[in-house]
Amino acid sequence: MKAGSAWTRAARTDDMAGQANYAGYAKLLLATGPSARKGMENEGGAPAQHLAGHLGLDQVATVDPGVLRTMKAKGVTDFDCDLWIDGQGRTVRFEQRMDVQGVPVVNKVFFGEFGPVETFAAPTGG
């Protein structure tokens, strides 16, 4: 960012592939209904809300376009998804389970050691 320039809000784009929107996944799971709420569990030594459900690729287009392209190319049409959210609303664990060309595949992501919230001043000028 150039000195004196202003902050601008930008929508997520396809070039952000690889950067899943985990809050978006949580919204998709919650939209499947009350059965998505699996209850509180201990995850990484802290309580976390467990969400789970079955999602179709059409649902994922808005939250994870990179995964959408990859799954489509491999013939995946839907998958099971689990998400654990801590008391501060942060995703601490994420799992996807699917069959890729007849082979069971599991993707697991764990998050931790978040550290303090970073604060900074927005640039001035414009």
Tab-separated table of N, CA and C in Angstrom:
chain	number	residue	atom	x	y	z
A	1	MET	N	0.846	-1.158	0.000
A	1	MET	CA	0.000	0.000	0.000
A	1	MET	C	0.895	1.224	0.000
A	2	LYS	N	0.580	2.168	-0.848
A	2	LYS	CA	1.382	3.385	-0.954
A	2	LYS	C	1.084	4.333	0.199
A	3	ALA	N	2.092	5.065	0.594
A	3	ALA	CA	1.908	6.059	1.647
A	3	ALA	C	0.820	7.032	1.231
A	4	GLY	N	-0.056	7.360	2.164
A	4	GLY	CA	-1.118	8.314	1.889
A	4	GLY	C	-2.346	7.721	1.230
A	5	SER	N	-2.305	6.427	0.904
A	5	SER	CA	-3.482	5.819	0.273
A	5	SER	C	-4.472	5.379	1.343
A	6	ALA	N	-5.713	5.150	0.930
A	6	ALA	CA	-6.776	4.797	1.869
A	6	ALA	C	-7.098	3.315	1.777
A	7	TRP	N	-7.680	2.786	2.865
A	7	TRP	CA	-8.144	1.400	2.880
A	7	TRP	C	-9.355	1.286	1.978
A	8	THR	N	-9.479	0.158	1.320
A	8	THR	CA	-10.688	-0.131	0.546
A	8	THR	C	-11.135	-1.538	0.870
A	9	ARG	N	-12.459	-1.744	0.868
A	9	ARG	CA	-13.012	-3.075	1.121
A	9	ARG	C	-13.171	-3.755	-0.234
A	10	ALA	N	-12.718	-4.997	-0.320
A	10	ALA	CA	-12.820	-5.750	-1.570
A	10	ALA	C	-13.467	-7.097	-1.295
A	11	ALA	N	-14.245	-7.567	-2.236
A	11	ALA	CA	-14.873	-8.882	-2.118
A	11	ALA	C	-13.826	-9.967	-2.315
A	12	ARG	N	-14.102	-11.147	-1.771
A	12	ARG	CA	-13.227	-12.297	-2.024
A	12	ARG	C	-13.286	-12.614	-3.508
A	13	THR	N	-12.152	-12.977	-4.071
A	13	THR	CA	-12.100	-13.308	-5.489
A	13	THR	C	-11.469	-14.675	-5.678
A	14	ASP	N	-11.591	-15.211	-6.899
A	14	ASP	CA	-11.021	-16.520	-7.189
A	14	ASP	C	-9.517	-16.562	-6.982
A	15	ASP	N	-8.837	-15.408	-7.110
A	15	ASP	CA	-7.389	-15.435	-6.915
A	15	ASP	C	-7.017	-15.600	-5.442
A	16	MET	N	-8.014	-15.694	-4.573
A	16	MET	CA	-7.768	-15.973	-3.159
A	16	MET	C	-7.883	-17.467	-2.887
A	17	ALA	N	-7.805	-18.276	-3.932
A	17	ALA	CA	-7.912	-19.732	-3.784
A	17	ALA	C	-6.907	-20.211	-2.748
A	18	GLY	N	-7.310	-21.190	-1.993
A	18	GLY	CA	-6.444	-21.692	-0.941
A	18	GLY	C	-6.717	-21.007	0.387
A	19	GLN	N	-7.533	-19.957	0.349
A	19	GLN	CA	-7.895	-19.242	1.564
A	19	GLN	C	-9.371	-19.479	1.841
A	20	ALA	N	-9.660	-20.594	2.420
A	20	ALA	CA	-11.049	-20.947	2.708
A	20	ALA	C	-11.665	-19.947	3.678
A	21	ASN	N	-12.933	-19.699	3.506
A	21	ASN	CA	-13.702	-18.828	4.383
A	21	ASN	C	-14.401	-19.727	5.404
A	22	TYR	N	-13.731	-19.988	6.522
A	22	TYR	CA	-14.273	-20.928	7.503
A	22	TYR	C	-15.545	-20.406	8.162
A	23	ALA	N	-15.661	-19.100	8.345
A	23	ALA	CA	-16.918	-18.539	8.860
A	23	ALA	C	-18.040	-18.817	7.866
A	24	GLY	N	-17.719	-18.774	6.580
A	24	GLY	CA	-18.705	-19.102	5.554
A	24	GLY	C	-19.131	-20.558	5.627
A	25	TYR	N	-18.175	-21.450	5.880
A	25	TYR	CA	-18.517	-22.866	6.061
A	25	TYR	C	-19.464	-23.031	7.251
A	26	ALA	N	-19.202	-22.302	8.344
A	26	ALA	CA	-20.075	-22.390	9.523
A	26	ALA	C	-21.495	-21.967	9.165
A	27	LYS	N	-21.630	-20.887	8.404
A	27	LYS	CA	-22.961	-20.426	7.989
A	27	LYS	C	-23.659	-21.468	7.124
A	28	LEU	N	-22.907	-22.091	6.210
A	28	LEU	CA	-23.503	-23.137	5.364
A	28	LEU	C	-24.000	-24.300	6.211
A	29	LEU	N	-23.183	-24.720	7.165
A	29	LEU	CA	-23.584	-25.841	8.018
A	29	LEU	C	-24.810	-25.483	8.852
A	30	LEU	N	-24.816	-24.302	9.441
A	30	LEU	CA	-25.964	-23.889	10.254
A	30	LEU	C	-27.237	-23.790	9.414
A	31	ALA	N	-27.091	-23.425	8.148
A	31	ALA	CA	-28.254	-23.314	7.263
A	31	ALA	C	-28.875	-24.673	6.945
A	32	THR	N	-28.146	-25.761	7.209
A	32	THR	CA	-28.713	-27.093	6.952
A	32	THR	C	-29.726	-27.484	8.018
A	33	GLY	N	-29.792	-26.728	9.112
A	33	GLY	CA	-30.793	-26.987	10.142
A	33	GLY	C	-30.194	-27.326	11.492
A	34	PRO	N	-31.064	-27.548	12.487
A	34	PRO	CA	-30.614	-27.803	13.862
A	34	PRO	C	-29.726	-29.031	14.010
A	35	SER	N	-29.854	-29.988	13.121
A	35	SER	CA	-29.036	-31.204	13.237
A	35	SER	C	-27.551	-30.919	13.026
A	36	ALA	N	-27.204	-29.747	12.493
A	36	ALA	CA	-25.795	-29.392	12.291
A	36	ALA	C	-25.084	-29.144	13.617
A	37	ARG	N	-25.825	-28.784	14.638
A	37	ARG	CA	-25.229	-28.487	15.952
A	37	ARG	C	-25.023	-29.793	16.712
A	38	LYS	N	-23.781	-30.201	16.813
A	38	LYS	CA	-23.452	-31.473	17.470
A	38	LYS	C	-23.136	-31.303	18.945
A	39	GLY	N	-23.065	-30.070	19.416
A	39	GLY	CA	-22.823	-29.824	20.831
A	39	GLY	C	-21.408	-29.357	21.114
A	40	MET	N	-21.156	-29.138	22.398
A	40	MET	CA	-19.844	-28.681	22.841
A	40	MET	C	-18.923	-29.879	23.025
A	41	GLU	N	-17.680	-29.701	22.611
A	41	GLU	CA	-16.652	-30.732	22.758
A	41	GLU	C	-15.360	-30.062	23.197
A	42	ASN	N	-14.433	-30.842	23.705
A	42	ASN	CA	-13.117	-30.349	24.065
A	42	ASN	C	-12.230	-30.459	22.833
A	43	GLU	N	-11.726	-29.335	22.380
A	43	GLU	CA	-10.853	-29.332	21.205
A	43	GLU	C	-9.611	-28.517	21.532
A	44	GLY	N	-8.475	-29.185	21.567
A	44	GLY	CA	-7.228	-28.501	21.879
A	44	GLY	C	-7.182	-27.958	23.299
A	45	GLY	N	-7.888	-28.619	24.215
A	45	GLY	CA	-7.872	-28.203	25.604
A	45	GLY	C	-8.879	-27.121	25.955
A	46	ALA	N	-9.741	-26.770	25.022
A	46	ALA	CA	-10.743	-25.735	25.289
A	46	ALA	C	-12.090	-26.160	24.714
A	47	PRO	N	-13.184	-25.660	25.296
A	47	PRO	CA	-14.500	-26.010	24.764
A	47	PRO	C	-14.709	-25.407	23.375
A	48	ALA	N	-15.339	-26.175	22.510
A	48	ALA	CA	-15.620	-25.709	21.151
A	48	ALA	C	-16.961	-26.270	20.694
A	49	GLN	N	-17.692	-25.461	19.965
A	49	GLN	CA	-18.959	-25.901	19.374
A	49	GLN	C	-18.643	-26.716	18.128
A	50	HIS	N	-19.185	-27.925	18.046
A	50	HIS	CA	-18.967	-28.802	16.894
A	50	HIS	C	-20.161	-28.670	15.957
A	51	LEU	N	-19.894	-28.312	14.705
A	51	LEU	CA	-20.905	-28.270	13.654
A	51	LEU	C	-20.560	-29.332	12.626
A	52	ALA	N	-21.563	-29.979	12.047
A	52	ALA	CA	-21.299	-31.009	11.038
A	52	ALA	C	-22.480	-31.097	10.085
A	53	GLY	N	-22.177	-31.493	8.856
A	53	GLY	CA	-23.239	-31.679	7.882
A	53	GLY	C	-22.704	-32.155	6.556
A	54	HIS	N	-23.613	-32.302	5.622
A	54	HIS	CA	-23.294	-32.760	4.274
A	54	HIS	C	-23.539	-31.588	3.328
A	55	LEU	N	-22.526	-31.205	2.552
A	55	LEU	CA	-22.627	-30.051	1.664
A	55	LEU	C	-22.430	-30.455	0.213
A	56	GLY	N	-23.140	-29.786	-0.661
A	56	GLY	CA	-22.960	-29.973	-2.097
A	56	GLY	C	-22.014	-28.921	-2.642
A	57	LEU	N	-21.413	-29.202	-3.786
A	57	LEU	CA	-20.451	-28.264	-4.357
A	57	LEU	C	-21.068	-26.911	-4.657
A	58	ASP	N	-22.338	-26.886	-5.065
A	58	ASP	CA	-22.970	-25.608	-5.360
A	58	ASP	C	-22.978	-24.701	-4.131
A	59	GLN	N	-23.066	-25.267	-2.949
A	59	GLN	CA	-23.057	-24.487	-1.711
A	59	GLN	C	-21.675	-23.900	-1.426
A	60	VAL	N	-20.626	-24.575	-1.846
A	60	VAL	CA	-19.253	-24.194	-1.506
A	60	VAL	C	-18.714	-23.083	-2.405
A	61	ALA	N	-19.361	-22.829	-3.518
A	61	ALA	CA	-18.864	-21.865	-4.500
A	61	ALA	C	-18.534	-20.509	-3.884
A	62	THR	N	-19.327	-20.060	-2.933
A	62	THR	CA	-19.120	-18.731	-2.367
A	62	THR	C	-18.079	-18.689	-1.256
A	63	VAL	N	-17.774	-19.812	-0.632
A	63	VAL	CA	-16.863	-19.789	0.516
A	63	VAL	C	-15.489	-20.391	0.242
A	64	ASP	N	-15.355	-21.164	-0.815
A	64	ASP	CA	-14.081	-21.832	-1.083
A	64	ASP	C	-13.945	-22.145	-2.577
A	65	PRO	N	-13.834	-21.099	-3.427
A	65	PRO	CA	-13.811	-21.329	-4.871
A	65	PRO	C	-12.654	-22.205	-5.344
A	66	GLY	N	-11.510	-22.149	-4.675
A	66	GLY	CA	-10.381	-22.989	-5.070
A	66	GLY	C	-10.689	-24.459	-4.881
A	67	VAL	N	-11.288	-24.806	-3.748
A	67	VAL	CA	-11.670	-26.190	-3.479
A	67	VAL	C	-12.769	-26.619	-4.438
A	68	LEU	N	-13.676	-25.716	-4.741
A	68	LEU	CA	-14.746	-26.024	-5.691
A	68	LEU	C	-14.163	-26.489	-7.023
A	69	ARG	N	-13.227	-25.735	-7.561
A	69	ARG	CA	-12.611	-26.101	-8.852
A	69	ARG	C	-11.907	-27.444	-8.758
A	70	THR	N	-11.148	-27.653	-7.693
A	70	THR	CA	-10.408	-28.903	-7.526
A	70	THR	C	-11.351	-30.089	-7.410
A	71	MET	N	-12.388	-29.951	-6.591
A	71	MET	CA	-13.336	-31.052	-6.402
A	71	MET	C	-14.080	-31.374	-7.696
A	72	LYS	N	-14.521	-30.342	-8.399
A	72	LYS	CA	-15.228	-30.567	-9.669
A	72	LYS	C	-14.346	-31.338	-10.642
A	73	ALA	N	-13.087	-30.929	-10.733
A	73	ALA	CA	-12.157	-31.570	-11.663
A	73	ALA	C	-11.942	-33.040	-11.325
A	74	LYS	N	-12.107	-33.396	-10.055
A	74	LYS	CA	-11.900	-34.784	-9.630
A	74	LYS	C	-13.201	-35.566	-9.535
A	75	GLY	N	-14.303	-34.957	-9.964
A	75	GLY	CA	-15.575	-35.664	-9.990
A	75	GLY	C	-16.325	-35.701	-8.674
A	76	VAL	N	-15.903	-34.908	-7.699
A	76	VAL	CA	-16.595	-34.854	-6.411
A	76	VAL	C	-17.842	-33.986	-6.569
A	77	THR	N	-18.969	-34.439	-6.043
A	77	THR	CA	-20.209	-33.667	-6.132
A	77	THR	C	-20.689	-33.165	-4.771
A	78	ASP	N	-20.253	-33.814	-3.700
A	78	ASP	CA	-20.657	-33.425	-2.356
A	78	ASP	C	-19.678	-34.018	-1.352
A	79	PHE	N	-19.786	-33.584	-0.099
A	79	PHE	CA	-18.858	-34.073	0.920
A	79	PHE	C	-19.426	-33.819	2.309
A	80	ASP	N	-18.872	-34.528	3.278
A	80	ASP	CA	-19.198	-34.309	4.683
A	80	ASP	C	-18.210	-33.296	5.244
A	81	CYS	N	-18.697	-32.462	6.140
A	81	CYS	CA	-17.875	-31.381	6.670
A	81	CYS	C	-18.104	-31.245	8.170
A	82	ASP	N	-17.031	-31.066	8.934
A	82	ASP	CA	-17.096	-30.810	10.376
A	82	ASP	C	-16.275	-29.568	10.676
A	83	LEU	N	-16.762	-28.777	11.620
A	83	LEU	CA	-16.106	-27.534	11.990
A	83	LEU	C	-16.242	-27.358	13.498
A	84	TRP	N	-15.159	-26.984	14.167
A	84	TRP	CA	-15.180	-26.721	15.599
A	84	TRP	C	-14.830	-25.251	15.805
A	85	ILE	N	-15.666	-24.540	16.582
A	85	ILE	CA	-15.498	-23.104	16.791
A	85	ILE	C	-15.339	-22.841	18.286
A	86	ASP	N	-14.287	-22.093	18.649
A	86	ASP	CA	-14.048	-21.831	20.070
A	86	ASP	C	-14.959	-20.718	20.591
A	87	GLY	N	-14.832	-20.409	21.872
A	87	GLY	CA	-15.677	-19.416	22.524
A	87	GLY	C	-15.497	-18.006	22.002
A	88	GLN	N	-14.427	-17.765	21.250
A	88	GLN	CA	-14.200	-16.442	20.672
A	88	GLN	C	-14.621	-16.391	19.210
A	89	GLY	N	-15.262	-17.458	18.738
A	89	GLY	CA	-15.750	-17.484	17.364
A	89	GLY	C	-14.709	-17.860	16.328
A	90	ARG	N	-13.579	-18.391	16.767
A	90	ARG	CA	-12.508	-18.769	15.833
A	90	ARG	C	-12.602	-20.250	15.499
A	91	THR	N	-12.389	-20.571	14.242
A	91	THR	CA	-12.322	-21.971	13.843
A	91	THR	C	-11.034	-22.561	14.400
A	92	VAL	N	-11.163	-23.683	15.133
A	92	VAL	CA	-9.980	-24.336	15.693
A	92	VAL	C	-9.700	-25.673	15.013
A	93	ARG	N	-10.699	-26.198	14.306
A	93	ARG	CA	-10.505	-27.459	13.578
A	93	ARG	C	-11.526	-27.522	12.443
A	94	PHE	N	-11.105	-28.094	11.323
A	94	PHE	CA	-11.962	-28.223	10.150
A	94	PHE	C	-11.638	-29.546	9.474
A	95	GLU	N	-12.670	-30.277	9.082
A	95	GLU	CA	-12.467	-31.548	8.372
A	95	GLU	C	-13.447	-31.664	7.213
A	96	GLN	N	-12.954	-32.215	6.110
A	96	GLN	CA	-13.782	-32.571	4.954
A	96	GLN	C	-13.535	-34.037	4.645
A	97	ARG	N	-14.616	-34.764	4.349
A	97	ARG	CA	-14.496	-36.169	3.954
A	97	ARG	C	-15.265	-36.380	2.663
A	98	MET	N	-14.616	-37.048	1.708
A	98	MET	CA	-15.232	-37.276	0.403
A	98	MET	C	-14.601	-38.482	-0.275
A	99	ASP	N	-15.216	-38.921	-1.352
A	99	ASP	CA	-14.626	-39.945	-2.214
A	99	ASP	C	-14.124	-39.260	-3.473
A	100	VAL	N	-12.862	-39.493	-3.797
A	100	VAL	CA	-12.263	-38.949	-5.014
A	100	VAL	C	-11.905	-40.123	-5.904
A	101	GLN	N	-12.644	-40.263	-6.973
A	101	GLN	CA	-12.443	-41.356	-7.925
A	101	GLN	C	-12.401	-42.703	-7.206
A	102	GLY	N	-13.351	-42.877	-6.263
A	102	GLY	CA	-13.481	-44.140	-5.545
A	102	GLY	C	-12.565	-44.314	-4.351
A	103	VAL	N	-11.753	-43.318	-4.065
A	103	VAL	CA	-10.814	-43.397	-2.939
A	103	VAL	C	-11.271	-42.438	-1.837
A	104	PRO	N	-11.463	-42.935	-0.602
A	104	PRO	CA	-11.844	-42.037	0.494
A	104	PRO	C	-10.717	-41.051	0.810
A	105	VAL	N	-11.075	-39.775	0.931
A	105	VAL	CA	-10.104	-38.719	1.212
A	105	VAL	C	-10.602	-37.907	2.405
A	106	VAL	N	-9.686	-37.573	3.314
A	106	VAL	CA	-10.009	-36.726	4.460
A	106	VAL	C	-9.013	-35.574	4.492
A	107	ASN	N	-9.532	-34.352	4.525
A	107	ASN	CA	-8.707	-33.159	4.704
A	107	ASN	C	-8.929	-32.659	6.121
A	108	LYS	N	-7.839	-32.439	6.863
A	108	LYS	CA	-7.943	-31.949	8.238
A	108	LYS	C	-7.080	-30.705	8.395
A	109	VAL	N	-7.645	-29.693	9.051
A	109	VAL	CA	-6.925	-28.455	9.327
A	109	VAL	C	-7.110	-28.137	10.805
A	110	PHE	N	-6.019	-27.851	11.504
A	110	PHE	CA	-6.061	-27.482	12.918
A	110	PHE	C	-5.469	-26.082	13.067
A	111	PHE	N	-6.100	-25.244	13.891
A	111	PHE	CA	-5.618	-23.894	14.141
A	111	PHE	C	-5.369	-23.726	15.631
A	112	GLY	N	-4.324	-23.002	15.988
A	112	GLY	CA	-4.016	-22.768	17.389
A	112	GLY	C	-2.985	-21.677	17.541
A	113	GLU	N	-2.606	-21.422	18.777
A	113	GLU	CA	-1.617	-20.400	19.100
A	113	GLU	C	-1.945	-19.089	18.395
A	114	PHE	N	-3.167	-18.595	18.621
A	114	PHE	CA	-3.637	-17.411	17.916
A	114	PHE	C	-2.902	-16.144	18.304
A	115	GLY	N	-2.458	-16.049	19.548
A	115	GLY	CA	-1.775	-14.841	19.983
A	115	GLY	C	-2.753	-13.693	20.189
A	116	PRO	N	-2.225	-12.543	20.611
A	116	PRO	CA	-3.103	-11.405	20.876
A	116	PRO	C	-3.659	-10.824	19.576
A	117	VAL	N	-4.771	-10.116	19.716
A	117	VAL	CA	-5.367	-9.433	18.571
A	117	VAL	C	-4.435	-8.311	18.156
A	118	GLU	N	-4.168	-8.196	16.876
A	118	GLU	CA	-3.307	-7.133	16.360
A	118	GLU	C	-4.150	-5.886	16.126
A	119	THR	N	-3.642	-4.741	16.543
A	119	THR	CA	-4.329	-3.480	16.277
A	119	THR	C	-3.385	-2.563	15.520
A	120	PHE	N	-3.951	-1.766	14.649
A	120	PHE	CA	-3.155	-0.824	13.875
A	120	PHE	C	-4.081	0.261	13.353
A	121	ALA	N	-3.502	1.383	13.018
A	121	ALA	CA	-4.281	2.510	12.514
A	121	ALA	C	-4.432	2.393	11.001
A	122	ALA	N	-5.599	2.748	10.532
A	122	ALA	CA	-5.831	2.773	9.085
A	122	ALA	C	-5.020	3.914	8.488
A	123	PRO	N	-4.591	3.781	7.242
A	123	PRO	CA	-3.823	4.860	6.619
A	123	PRO	C	-4.680	6.121	6.473
A	124	THR	N	-4.022	7.242	6.492
A	124	THR	CA	-4.733	8.512	6.330
A	124	THR	C	-4.507	9.048	4.934
A	125	GLY	N	-5.244	10.041	4.588
A	125	GLY	CA	-5.105	10.629	3.252
A	125	GLY	C	-6.066	9.983	2.288
A	126	GLY	N	-5.859	10.205	1.046
A	126	GLY	CA	-6.751	9.519	0.144
A	126	GLY	C	-6.873	10.130	-1.147
